[in-house]
Amino acid sequence: MFNGAILVGASERQGGEPFFAIDPSTGAKGEVAFHNASAADVADACALADAAFESFSTLTPDARAAFLEAVADRIMAIGDLLITTAMSETGLPRGRLEGERGRTVGQLRLFAGYVRQGDWLDATIDKALPERQPLPRSDLRRVNQSVGPVAVFGASNFPLAFSVAGGDTASAFAAGCPVVVKGHPAHPGTGELVARAIAAAVRDSGLHEGVFSYLPGTTNDLGGALVADPRIKAVGFTGSRGGGLALMKIAAERKEPIPVYAEMSSINPVVLLPGALAARAEALGTAFVGSLTLFSGQFCTNPGLVIAIDSPDLDRFVASAAQALSGNAAQVMLTPGIHAAYEKGVAALAGAEGVTTIARGMAADGVHRGQHALFAASGEQFRANPALAHEVFGSSSILVKCATIEEVIDTIARMEGQLTATLQMDDGDQADAAKLLPTLSRKVGRVLANGWPTGVEVTHAMVHGGPFPSTSDGRSTSVGTLAMMRFLRPVCYQDMADAVLPPALQAANPWKLNRRVEGRLEIAR
Amino acid sequence: MFNGAILVGASERQGGEPFFAIDPSTGAKGEVAFHNASAADVADACALADAAFESFSTLTPDARAAFLEAVADRIMAIGDLLITTAMSETGLPRGRLEGERGRTVGQLRLFAGYVRQGDWLDATIDKALPERQPLPRSDLRRVNQSVGPVAVFGASNFPLAFSVAGGDTASAFAAGCPVVVKGHPAHPGTGELVARAIAAAVRDSGLHEGVFSYLPGTTNDLGGALVADPRIKAVGFTGSRGGGLALMKIAAERKEPIPVYAEMSSINPVVLLPGALAARAEALGTAFVGSLTLFSGQFCTNPGLVIAIDSPDLDRFVASAAQALSGNAAQVMLTPGIHAAYEKGVAALAGAEGVTTIARGMAADGVHRGQHALFAASGEQFRANPALAHEVFGSSSILVKCATIEEVIDTIARMEGQLTATLQMDDGDQADAAKLLPTLSRKVGRVLANGWPTGVEVTHAMVHGGPFPSTSDGRSTSVGTLAMMRFLRPVCYQDMADAVLPPALQAANPWKLNRRVEGRLEIAR
């Protein structure tokens, strides 16, 4: 159950300005009073996280992996209450939330396996060369260590997979970092249920209570205080561009600046190449609308931009997409605020110079329903008005018509960084794809062929990241095992006594790690 | 030869405000007029770097390695002119500069070997699972790609190894990034000679001229314009804290913020543990002074702080160090400005409350000579006055006397981030070392036992980095092969046609890379 508590380590606190969940499908206010965490809660949570750091960051891989699995088990043990609570707080349907729960616990278990495997430690050994001339070389051993306590800001659009126990928390735990979560006010009951599951796993696992705290709240001040706390050493955030930029500024202006991994804004260009259009324009139109409108388009990888060379085949795509979209019902959006911002963004596009409306979805039959929208513009018009490339969060997209593949490339080259780009291509399009790829690979974190960007697998090879402003740090991913690397830093030990070295670097290799010795990988598992 | 040119790609330019080299050993002005690069030079160099990016970043590992080796060969081919020029511009002796040249070309060759080996690409493959339920999984392939053109700011104290063709340039080239160097005005002839060597290697290797440009200059505006140029995607810097912070601010305020890897400030605590002191206090005192005064202490890893538990053994260390220091001649410092800042810093320490002077070196017998200095303070006094922990660049150090090992740990825990920490320890000190290590590993990038921090090996395991403010980004190193990772970012390809994929990810593995497949390393070499 949940009762609106703030979780500071093992303690439950009430108090602070109350707030309530809203069911976006009806606008109804929930019954439980949640409470804004205070500056004192932030300070106490950070002090506990700092106190937990040494023991948590030096756990064996097996012990840390078991903790991640315990979190997964505890989340599943919440049962259907987690699903029904999330449904009422987000308007998302049961199937989607059950799938998201599966992804969330699967993610924790994937990290557990990767933590046990140990390659993330990047254990590297250069042995002493006592005979080297003119000077002997010391014994040098390097290993990745946890950066310190991490602040995590969950997203509204994935109340499980990108929230309290989402990818940021899972990867920070995997990397040995205590986590303080700023709970998202759009799904406070869901958040508290998951927070309690994590706290229970901390207790079950015999860990220091400071490994996890949960600070719900509605104010920017709360998040700002968390990022400003000197004990916090890195930040994970998924949300708006404005929110991410604000946290980046606070982090950069600290006495000790810290990295912020903010996943912010992307319109995810989809390029329809001529061969693919010729072969399957209608099918592409239908499939595109499926991706665009999935869960009201509330994905950071939503295809908000389609680029193609104008042609009769493109007209077939447009006709098919327009037909599919027109019959598509408006869906409940996550929050009244997100719905309002969507309507505003769509209205701005509809009224922008040179932009025509290809189609709208069916009108809303209730509150907070987003009516899907597809617009068109020429390449010239799109390039001339940067506002057309701003993300409209929800199912809104703009088709940009170019004259040549060179114009397509030029249009993408002028865009800001993106999470993804997609090529719809047939075998005959490979020459065009090869021309596009150098530009795409500079602009995005993931390039897809013949799929749609809205699915993000949690694997080793996944990159859910991209150049600014899609994220604040294009060297990172927030999904997949590589996400751990955001919360690690290398430390080198020189001529250190074997007994004092971290186990990963000891001569006997007690953790049986693959290690790089004299520049060559030595495989132990 | 050198003639004061600005090198913008393959073009030589003159013009701009002239400036001259100063021989710090005499104060004499050099004969060649060097020229400040202009804003137009910056823009042209960055445009060329951007134009060179695609071809340079997609070179085969063999071709890029050959280029790095060509740079090394061209630097050696300059011959003794490089050494004599650097001697006259820095006051450093021949032996040191010959050693530094060896390190510089050795570093380029180490990167060449590592580039060929290919593990830095981190090629990772998760194969398609077409039968997976409820949805099939796509084929996902990830590889590291170059971030884009890099701006490099050389250091005054390593005119070869941390300057025009130093670690930042070598690692950026290794990572496939074109480089625009802001030449340091303290060694302009040395810089131009090396810049011409690189430009010749670019030409010899048939690469795009924009792979390298060299912009000498004396103004902060020049560096600022370079970091602000939208085509620059990362910055490498070694220098003062003020300089690094200024560049960080410019980079953070760009429309597209970019990472700055600034190596700034460190006093490198050395902890003398009781067993080591009991066994060899006198030898430690002599060896410490050797490290402190080496090349007038002008190292970022200079031991500017010694911490120990007060004892009669420590008195023996102090007596030995004082004796060694008193007989140590003042040495020429790198520039008049560095010498002036050193004298000011030493005077401030000498006059600080609670600080006593243990010993000074011999008085200067010429201009710009730094007279070595060793001070003492109690732990309480040191912790109470943060100014005592500020870096004084040069051979100045402060001995902090504590009562217990817990006080030593507390003193270090309150310090800012450092590049290194050193333990002087015998077998009987292992328990104390184990107590210290968790704190040290949070504060520094490298922990040494029984050595001195002033030597930095260029290897795979080296970390020359550390938490802020020792560097701007404690996740990185500027020395060793890991330094390449600063200039790479991951990109994922989903279901992409094999022929269009980067070679590192193609099914046939044409580069014979070790790759991670389904989470397991598959060793190909």
Coordinates of N, CA and C in Angstrom, one line a residue, chain A residues 213-403:
Chain A
S213 N 16.8 6.5 -1.1 CA 15.7 7.3 -0.6 C 14.8 7.8 -1.7
Y214 N 13.6 8.2 -1.3 CA 12.6 8.6 -2.2 C 11.9 9.9 -1.7
L215 N 12.1 10.9 -2.6 CA 11.6 12.3 -2.2 C 10.6 12.7 -3.2
P216 N 9.3 12.5 -2.9 CA 8.3 13.0 -3.9 C 8.1 14.5 -3.8
G217 N 7.6 15.1 -4.8 CA 7.4 16.5 -4.8 C 7.0 17.1 -6.1
T218 N 6.4 18.3 -6.0 CA 5.9 19.0 -7.2 C 6.7 20.2 -7.6
T219 N 7.7 20.5 -6.8 CA 8.4 21.8 -7.0 C 9.8 21.7 -7.7
N220 N 10.1 22.7 -8.4 CA 11.5 22.7 -9.0 C 12.5 22.9 -7.9
D221 N 12.2 23.6 -6.8 CA 13.1 23.8 -5.8 C 13.6 22.5 -5.2
L222 N 12.7 21.6 -5.0 CA 13.1 20.3 -4.5 C 14.2 19.6 -5.3
G223 N 13.9 19.5 -6.6 CA 14.9 19.0 -7.5 C 16.2 19.7 -7.6
G224 N 16.1 21.1 -7.5 CA 17.3 21.9 -7.5 C 18.1 21.7 -6.3
A225 N 17.5 21.6 -5.1 CA 18.2 21.3 -3.9 C 19.0 20.0 -3.9
L226 N 18.3 19.0 -4.5 CA 18.9 17.7 -4.6 C 20.2 17.7 -5.5
V227 N 20.1 18.4 -6.7 CA 21.2 18.5 -7.6 C 22.4 19.3 -7.0
A228 N 22.0 20.3 -6.2 CA 23.0 21.2 -5.6 C 23.7 20.5 -4.3
D229 N 23.1 19.5 -3.8 CA 23.7 18.9 -2.6 C 25.1 18.4 -2.9
P230 N 26.1 18.8 -2.1 CA 27.5 18.4 -2.4 C 27.8 16.9 -2.4
R231 N 26.9 16.2 -1.7 CA 27.2 14.7 -1.7 C 26.7 14.0 -2.9
I232 N 25.9 14.7 -3.7 CA 25.4 14.0 -5.0 C 26.5 14.2 -6.0
K233 N 26.9 13.1 -6.7 CA 28.0 13.2 -7.6 C 27.6 13.0 -9.1
A234 N 26.4 12.7 -9.4 CA 25.9 12.6 -10.8 C 24.4 12.6 -10.8
V235 N 23.8 12.9 -11.9 CA 22.3 13.1 -12.0 C 21.8 12.4 -13.2
G236 N 20.8 11.6 -13.1 CA 20.0 11.0 -14.2 C 18.7 11.7 -14.3
F237 N 18.3 12.1 -15.5 CA 17.0 12.8 -15.7 C 16.4 12.4 -17.0
T238 N 15.1 12.3 -17.0 CA 14.4 12.1 -18.3 C 13.2 13.1 -18.2
G239 N 13.1 14.0 -19.2 CA 12.0 14.9 -19.1 C 12.2 16.0 -20.2
S240 N 11.7 17.2 -19.8 CA 11.6 18.2 -20.8 C 13.0 18.9 -21.0
R241 N 13.1 19.6 -22.1 CA 14.3 20.3 -22.4 C 14.6 21.4 -21.3
G242 N 13.5 22.1 -21.0 CA 13.6 23.2 -20.0 C 14.1 22.6 -18.6
G243 N 13.5 21.5 -18.2 CA 13.9 20.9 -17.0 C 15.3 20.4 -17.0
G244 N 15.7 19.8 -18.1 CA 17.1 19.3 -18.2 C 18.1 20.4 -18.2
L245 N 17.8 21.5 -18.9 CA 18.7 22.6 -18.9 C 18.9 23.3 -17.6
A246 N 17.8 23.3 -16.8 CA 17.8 23.9 -15.5 C 18.7 23.1 -14.6
L247 N 18.6 21.8 -14.7 CA 19.4 21.0 -13.8 C 20.9 21.0 -14.3
M248 N 21.1 21.1 -15.6 CA 22.5 21.2 -16.1 C 23.2 22.5 -15.5
K249 N 22.4 23.6 -15.5 CA 22.9 24.9 -15.0 C 23.3 24.8 -13.5
I250 N 22.4 24.2 -12.7 CA 22.7 24.0 -11.3 C 23.9 23.2 -11.1
A251 N 24.0 22.1 -11.9 CA 25.1 21.2 -11.7 C 26.4 21.9 -12.1
A252 N 26.4 22.7 -13.2 CA 27.6 23.4 -13.7 C 28.1 24.5 -12.7
E253 N 27.1 25.0 -12.0 CA 27.5 26.2 -11.1 C 27.8 25.7 -9.7
R254 N 27.7 24.4 -9.4 CA 28.1 24.0 -8.1 C 29.6 24.3 -7.8
K255 N 30.0 24.3 -6.6 CA 31.4 24.4 -6.2 C 32.2 23.3 -6.9
E256 N 31.6 22.1 -6.8 CA 32.2 20.9 -7.6 C 31.1 20.6 -8.6
P257 N 31.4 21.0 -9.9 CA 30.4 20.6 -10.9 C 30.3 19.1 -11.1
I258 N 29.1 18.6 -11.4 CA 29.0 17.2 -11.6 C 28.3 16.9 -12.9
P259 N 28.4 15.7 -13.5 CA 27.8 15.3 -14.7 C 26.3 15.2 -14.5
V260 N 25.5 15.7 -15.5 CA 24.1 15.5 -15.6 C 23.8 14.7 -16.9
Y261 N 23.1 13.6 -16.7 CA 22.7 12.8 -17.9 C 21.2 13.1 -18.1
A262 N 20.9 14.0 -18.9 CA 19.5 14.4 -19.1 C 19.1 14.0 -20.5
E263 N 18.0 13.3 -20.6 CA 17.4 12.9 -21.8 C 16.2 13.8 -22.0
M264 N 16.3 14.6 -23.1 CA 15.4 15.8 -23.1 C 14.5 15.9 -24.2
S265 N 14.9 15.8 -25.5 CA 14.0 16.3 -26.5 C 14.5 15.8 -27.9
S266 N 13.6 15.2 -28.7 CA 14.0 14.6 -29.9 C 12.8 14.5 -30.8
I267 N 13.0 14.7 -32.1 CA 11.8 14.5 -33.0 C 12.1 13.3 -34.0
N268 N 13.3 12.7 -33.9 CA 13.5 11.4 -34.5 C 13.1 11.3 -36.0
P269 N 13.9 11.9 -36.8 CA 13.6 11.9 -38.3 C 13.4 10.5 -38.8
V270 N 12.5 10.3 -39.7 CA 12.3 9.1 -40.5 C 12.4 9.4 -41.9
V271 N 13.4 8.8 -42.6 CA 13.6 9.1 -44.0 C 13.0 8.0 -44.8
L272 N 12.1 8.4 -45.7 CA 11.5 7.4 -46.6 C 12.3 7.4 -47.9
L273 N 13.1 6.4 -48.2 CA 13.9 6.4 -49.4 C 13.0 5.9 -50.6
P274 N 13.4 6.3 -51.8 CA 12.5 6.1 -53.0 C 12.2 4.6 -53.3
G275 N 13.1 3.7 -53.1 CA 12.8 2.3 -53.4 C 11.8 1.8 -52.4
A276 N 11.9 2.1 -51.2 CA 10.9 1.7 -50.2 C 9.6 2.3 -50.4
L277 N 9.5 3.5 -50.8 CA 8.3 4.2 -51.1 C 7.6 3.5 -52.3
A278 N 8.4 3.2 -53.3 CA 7.9 2.6 -54.6 C 7.3 1.3 -54.2
A279 N 7.9 0.5 -53.4 CA 7.5 -0.9 -53.1 C 6.4 -0.9 -52.1
R280 N 6.2 0.0 -51.2 CA 5.3 -0.2 -50.1 C 4.8 1.1 -49.5
A281 N 4.4 2.1 -50.3 CA 4.0 3.4 -49.8 C 2.9 3.3 -48.9
E282 N 1.8 2.5 -49.2 CA 0.6 2.4 -48.4 C 0.9 1.8 -47.1
A283 N 1.7 0.7 -47.1 CA 2.0 0.0 -45.9 C 2.8 0.9 -45.0
L284 N 3.7 1.6 -45.6 CA 4.5 2.5 -44.7 C 3.7 3.6 -44.1
G285 N 2.7 4.1 -44.8 CA 1.8 5.1 -44.3 C 1.0 4.6 -43.1
T286 N 0.5 3.4 -43.2 CA -0.2 2.8 -42.1 C 0.7 2.5 -40.9
A287 N 1.8 1.9 -41.2 CA 2.7 1.6 -40.1 C 3.3 2.8 -39.4
F288 N 3.5 3.9 -40.2 CA 4.0 5.1 -39.6 C 2.9 5.7 -38.6
V289 N 1.7 5.7 -39.0 CA 0.6 6.2 -38.1 C 0.5 5.3 -36.9
G290 N 0.8 4.0 -37.0 CA 0.8 3.2 -35.8 C 1.8 3.6 -34.8
S291 N 3.0 3.9 -35.4 CA 4.1 4.3 -34.5 C 3.9 5.7 -33.9
L292 N 3.3 6.6 -34.7 CA 3.1 8.0 -34.3 C 2.1 8.1 -33.2
T293 N 1.0 7.2 -33.3 CA -0.1 7.4 -32.4 C 0.0 6.4 -31.2
L294 N 1.0 5.5 -31.2 CA 1.1 4.6 -30.1 C 1.1 5.3 -28.7
F295 N 0.2 4.9 -27.9 CA 0.0 5.6 -26.6 C 0.1 7.1 -26.7
S296 N -0.6 7.6 -27.7 CA -0.7 9.0 -27.9 C 0.6 9.7 -28.2
G297 N 1.5 8.9 -28.7 CA 2.8 9.5 -29.1 C 3.7 10.0 -28.0
Q298 N 3.4 9.5 -26.8 CA 4.2 10.0 -25.7 C 5.5 9.3 -25.4
F299 N 6.3 9.3 -26.4 CA 7.6 8.6 -26.4 C 8.7 9.6 -26.8
C300 N 9.8 9.5 -26.1 CA 10.9 10.4 -26.6 C 11.4 10.0 -27.9
T301 N 11.1 8.8 -28.4 CA 11.5 8.3 -29.7 C 10.3 8.4 -30.7
N302 N 9.3 9.1 -30.4 CA 8.2 9.3 -31.3 C 8.7 9.9 -32.6
P303 N 8.2 9.4 -33.8 CA 8.6 9.9 -35.1 C 7.9 11.2 -35.4
G304 N 8.5 12.3 -34.9 CA 7.9 13.6 -35.1 C 8.3 14.3 -36.4
L305 N 9.1 13.6 -37.2 CA 9.5 14.2 -38.5 C 9.7 13.1 -39.5
V306 N 9.1 13.3 -40.7 CA 9.3 12.4 -41.8 C 9.9 13.2 -43.0
I307 N 10.9 12.7 -43.6 CA 11.6 13.4 -44.7 C 11.6 12.5 -45.9
A308 N 11.3 13.0 -47.0 CA 11.3 12.2 -48.3 C 11.4 13.1 -49.5
I309 N 11.8 12.5 -50.6 CA 11.9 13.2 -51.8 C 10.4 13.1 -52.4
D310 N 10.0 14.3 -52.9 CA 8.6 14.4 -53.4 C 8.5 13.5 -54.6
S311 N 7.3 12.8 -54.7 CA 7.1 11.9 -55.8 C 5.6 11.4 -55.7
P312 N 5.1 10.9 -56.8 CA 3.8 10.2 -56.7 C 3.8 9.1 -55.7
D313 N 4.9 8.4 -55.5 CA 4.9 7.4 -54.4 C 4.7 8.0 -53.1
L314 N 5.3 9.2 -52.9 CA 5.1 9.9 -51.6 C 3.7 10.3 -51.4
D315 N 3.0 10.7 -52.5 CA 1.6 11.0 -52.4 C 0.8 9.8 -51.9
R316 N 1.2 8.6 -52.4 CA 0.5 7.4 -51.9 C 0.7 7.2 -50.4
F317 N 1.9 7.5 -50.0 CA 2.2 7.4 -48.5 C 1.3 8.4 -47.8
V318 N 1.2 9.6 -48.3 CA 0.5 10.6 -47.6 C -1.0 10.2 -47.5
A319 N -1.5 9.7 -48.6 CA -2.9 9.3 -48.7 C -3.2 8.2 -47.7
S320 N -2.3 7.3 -47.6 CA -2.5 6.2 -46.7 C -2.4 6.6 -45.2
A321 N -1.4 7.5 -45.0 CA -1.2 7.9 -43.6 C -2.4 8.8 -43.2
A322 N -2.9 9.6 -44.1 CA -4.0 10.5 -43.8 C -5.2 9.7 -43.5
Q323 N -5.5 8.6 -44.2 CA -6.6 7.8 -44.0 C -6.5 7.1 -42.6
A324 N -5.3 6.5 -42.4 CA -5.1 5.8 -41.1 C -5.3 6.8 -39.9
L325 N -4.8 8.0 -40.1 CA -4.8 8.9 -38.9 C -6.2 9.4 -38.7
S326 N -6.9 9.7 -39.8 CA -8.3 10.2 -39.6 C -9.2 9.3 -38.8
G327 N -9.0 8.0 -38.9 CA -9.8 7.1 -38.2 C -9.3 6.7 -36.8
N328 N -8.3 7.4 -36.4 CA -7.6 7.1 -35.1 C -8.2 7.9 -34.0
A329 N -8.7 7.2 -33.0 CA -9.3 7.9 -31.9 C -8.3 8.7 -31.0
A330 N -8.7 9.8 -30.5 CA -7.9 10.6 -29.5 C -7.8 9.7 -28.3
Q331 N -6.6 9.8 -27.7 CA -6.3 9.0 -26.5 C -6.0 9.9 -25.3
V332 N -6.3 9.4 -24.1 CA -5.9 10.1 -22.9 C -4.4 10.3 -22.8
M333 N -4.1 11.6 -22.5 CA -2.6 11.8 -22.3 C -2.3 11.7 -20.9
L334 N -1.0 11.8 -20.6 CA -0.5 11.4 -19.2 C -1.0 12.4 -18.1
T335 N -0.9 13.7 -18.5 CA -1.3 14.7 -17.4 C -2.1 15.8 -18.1
P336 N -2.8 16.5 -17.4 CA -3.5 17.7 -18.0 C -2.4 18.7 -18.6
G337 N -1.3 18.8 -17.9 CA -0.3 19.7 -18.4 C 0.3 19.3 -19.7
I338 N 0.6 18.0 -19.9 CA 1.1 17.5 -21.1 C 0.1 17.6 -22.2
H339 N -1.2 17.4 -21.9 CA -2.2 17.6 -22.9 C -2.3 19.0 -23.4
A340 N -2.2 19.9 -22.4 CA -2.3 21.4 -22.8 C -1.1 21.8 -23.7
A341 N 0.1 21.3 -23.3 CA 1.2 21.6 -24.1 C 1.2 21.0 -25.5
Y342 N 0.6 19.8 -25.6 CA 0.4 19.2 -26.9 C -0.5 20.1 -27.8
E343 N -1.6 20.5 -27.2 CA -2.6 21.3 -28.0 C -1.9 22.6 -28.5
K344 N -1.2 23.2 -27.6 CA -0.5 24.4 -27.9 C 0.5 24.2 -29.0
G345 N 1.3 23.1 -28.9 CA 2.3 22.8 -29.9 C 1.7 22.5 -31.3
V346 N 0.6 21.8 -31.3 CA -0.1 21.4 -32.5 C -0.7 22.7 -33.2
A347 N -1.3 23.6 -32.3 CA -1.9 24.8 -32.9 C -0.8 25.7 -33.5
A348 N 0.4 25.7 -32.9 CA 1.5 26.5 -33.4 C 1.9 26.0 -34.8
L349 N 2.0 24.7 -34.9 CA 2.4 24.1 -36.2 C 1.4 24.3 -37.2
A350 N 0.1 24.2 -36.8 CA -1.0 24.4 -37.8 C -1.0 25.8 -38.3
G351 N -0.6 26.7 -37.5 CA -0.6 28.1 -37.9 C 0.7 28.6 -38.5
A352 N 1.7 27.8 -38.5 CA 3.0 28.3 -39.0 C 3.0 28.5 -40.5
E353 N 3.8 29.5 -40.9 CA 3.8 29.8 -42.3 C 4.4 28.6 -43.1
G354 N 3.7 28.3 -44.2 CA 4.1 27.3 -45.1 C 3.8 25.9 -44.7
V355 N 3.2 25.7 -43.5 CA 2.8 24.4 -43.0 C 1.4 24.1 -43.4
T356 N 1.1 23.0 -44.0 CA -0.2 22.5 -44.2 C -0.6 21.3 -43.4
T357 N -1.9 21.2 -43.1 CA -2.3 20.1 -42.3 C -2.7 18.9 -43.2
I358 N -2.0 17.8 -43.1 CA -2.4 16.6 -43.9 C -3.6 16.0 -43.3
A359 N -3.6 15.8 -42.0 CA -4.7 15.1 -41.4 C -4.7 15.3 -39.9
R360 N -5.9 15.2 -39.3 CA -6.0 15.1 -37.9 C -6.7 13.8 -37.5
G361 N -6.4 13.3 -36.3 CA -7.1 12.2 -35.8 C -8.5 12.5 -35.4
M362 N -9.3 11.6 -34.9 CA -10.7 11.8 -34.5 C -10.7 12.8 -33.3
A363 N -11.7 13.6 -33.2 CA -11.8 14.6 -32.2 C -12.0 13.9 -30.8
A364 N -11.5 14.5 -29.8 CA -11.6 14.0 -28.5 C -13.0 13.8 -28.0
D365 N -13.2 12.7 -27.2 CA -14.6 12.5 -26.6 C -14.5 12.5 -25.1
G366 N -13.5 13.2 -24.6 CA -13.4 13.3 -23.1 C -12.2 14.2 -22.8
V367 N -12.0 14.4 -21.5 CA -10.9 15.3 -21.2 C -9.5 14.8 -21.5
H368 N -8.6 15.7 -21.7 CA -7.1 15.3 -21.8 C -6.8 14.3 -22.9
R369 N -7.7 14.3 -23.9 CA -7.4 13.4 -25.1 C -6.6 14.2 -26.1
G370 N -5.6 13.6 -26.6 CA -4.8 14.3 -27.7 C -5.3 13.9 -29.1
Q371 N -5.7 14.9 -29.9 CA -6.1 14.6 -31.2 C -4.9 14.6 -32.1
H372 N -4.6 13.4 -32.7 CA -3.4 13.3 -33.5 C -3.3 14.3 -34.7
A373 N -2.1 14.5 -35.1 CA -1.9 15.6 -36.1 C -0.7 15.2 -37.0
L374 N -0.9 15.4 -38.3 CA 0.2 15.3 -39.3 C 0.2 16.5 -40.2
F375 N 1.4 17.1 -40.3 CA 1.5 18.3 -41.1 C 2.5 18.1 -42.2
A376 N 2.6 19.0 -43.1 CA 3.6 19.0 -44.2 C 4.2 20.4 -44.4
A377 N 5.4 20.3 -44.9 CA 6.1 21.5 -45.2 C 7.2 21.2 -46.3
S378 N 7.7 22.2 -47.0 CA 8.8 21.9 -47.9 C 10.1 21.9 -47.1
G379 N 11.1 21.4 -47.7 CA 12.4 21.4 -47.1 C 12.8 22.8 -46.8
E380 N 12.6 23.7 -47.8 CA 13.0 25.1 -47.6 C 12.3 25.7 -46.4
Q381 N 11.0 25.5 -46.3 CA 10.2 26.1 -45.2 C 10.7 25.5 -43.9
F382 N 10.9 24.2 -43.9 CA 11.3 23.6 -42.6 C 12.7 24.1 -42.2
R383 N 13.6 24.2 -43.1 CA 14.9 24.7 -42.7 C 14.9 26.2 -42.3
A384 N 14.0 26.9 -42.8 CA 13.9 28.4 -42.6 C 13.3 28.7 -41.2
N385 N 12.6 27.7 -40.6 CA 11.9 28.0 -39.3 C 12.3 26.9 -38.3
P386 N 13.3 27.2 -37.5 CA 13.7 26.2 -36.5 C 12.6 25.8 -35.6
A387 N 11.6 26.6 -35.4 CA 10.5 26.2 -34.5 C 9.8 24.9 -35.0
L388 N 9.8 24.7 -36.3 CA 9.2 23.5 -36.8 C 9.9 22.2 -36.4
A389 N 11.1 22.3 -35.9 CA 11.9 21.2 -35.5 C 11.8 21.0 -34.0
H390 N 11.1 21.8 -33.3 CA 10.9 21.6 -31.8 C 10.0 20.5 -31.5
E391 N 10.3 19.7 -30.5 CA 9.5 18.6 -30.2 C 8.1 19.0 -29.7
V392 N 7.1 18.4 -30.2 CA 5.7 18.5 -29.7 C 5.5 17.2 -29.1
F393 N 5.5 17.1 -27.7 CA 5.4 15.8 -27.1 C 4.0 15.3 -27.2
G394 N 3.8 14.2 -27.9 CA 2.5 13.6 -28.3 C 2.5 13.2 -29.8
S395 N 1.4 12.8 -30.3 CA 1.3 12.3 -31.6 C 1.1 13.4 -32.6
S396 N 2.2 14.1 -32.9 CA 2.3 15.2 -33.9 C 3.5 14.9 -34.7
S397 N 3.4 15.0 -36.0 CA 4.5 14.9 -36.9 C 4.4 15.8 -38.1
I398 N 5.6 16.0 -38.7 CA 5.6 16.9 -39.8 C 6.3 16.2 -41.0
L399 N 5.7 16.2 -42.1 CA 6.3 15.6 -43.3 C 7.0 16.7 -44.1
V400 N 8.3 16.5 -44.3 CA 9.1 17.5 -45.0 C 9.5 16.9 -46.4
K401 N 9.1 17.7 -47.4 CA 9.3 17.2 -48.8 C 10.5 17.9 -49.4
C402 N 11.4 17.1 -49.9 CA 12.6 17.6 -50.5 C 12.7 17.2 -52.0
A403 N 13.6 17.8 -52.7 CA 13.7 17.6 -54.1 C 14.7 16.5 -54.4

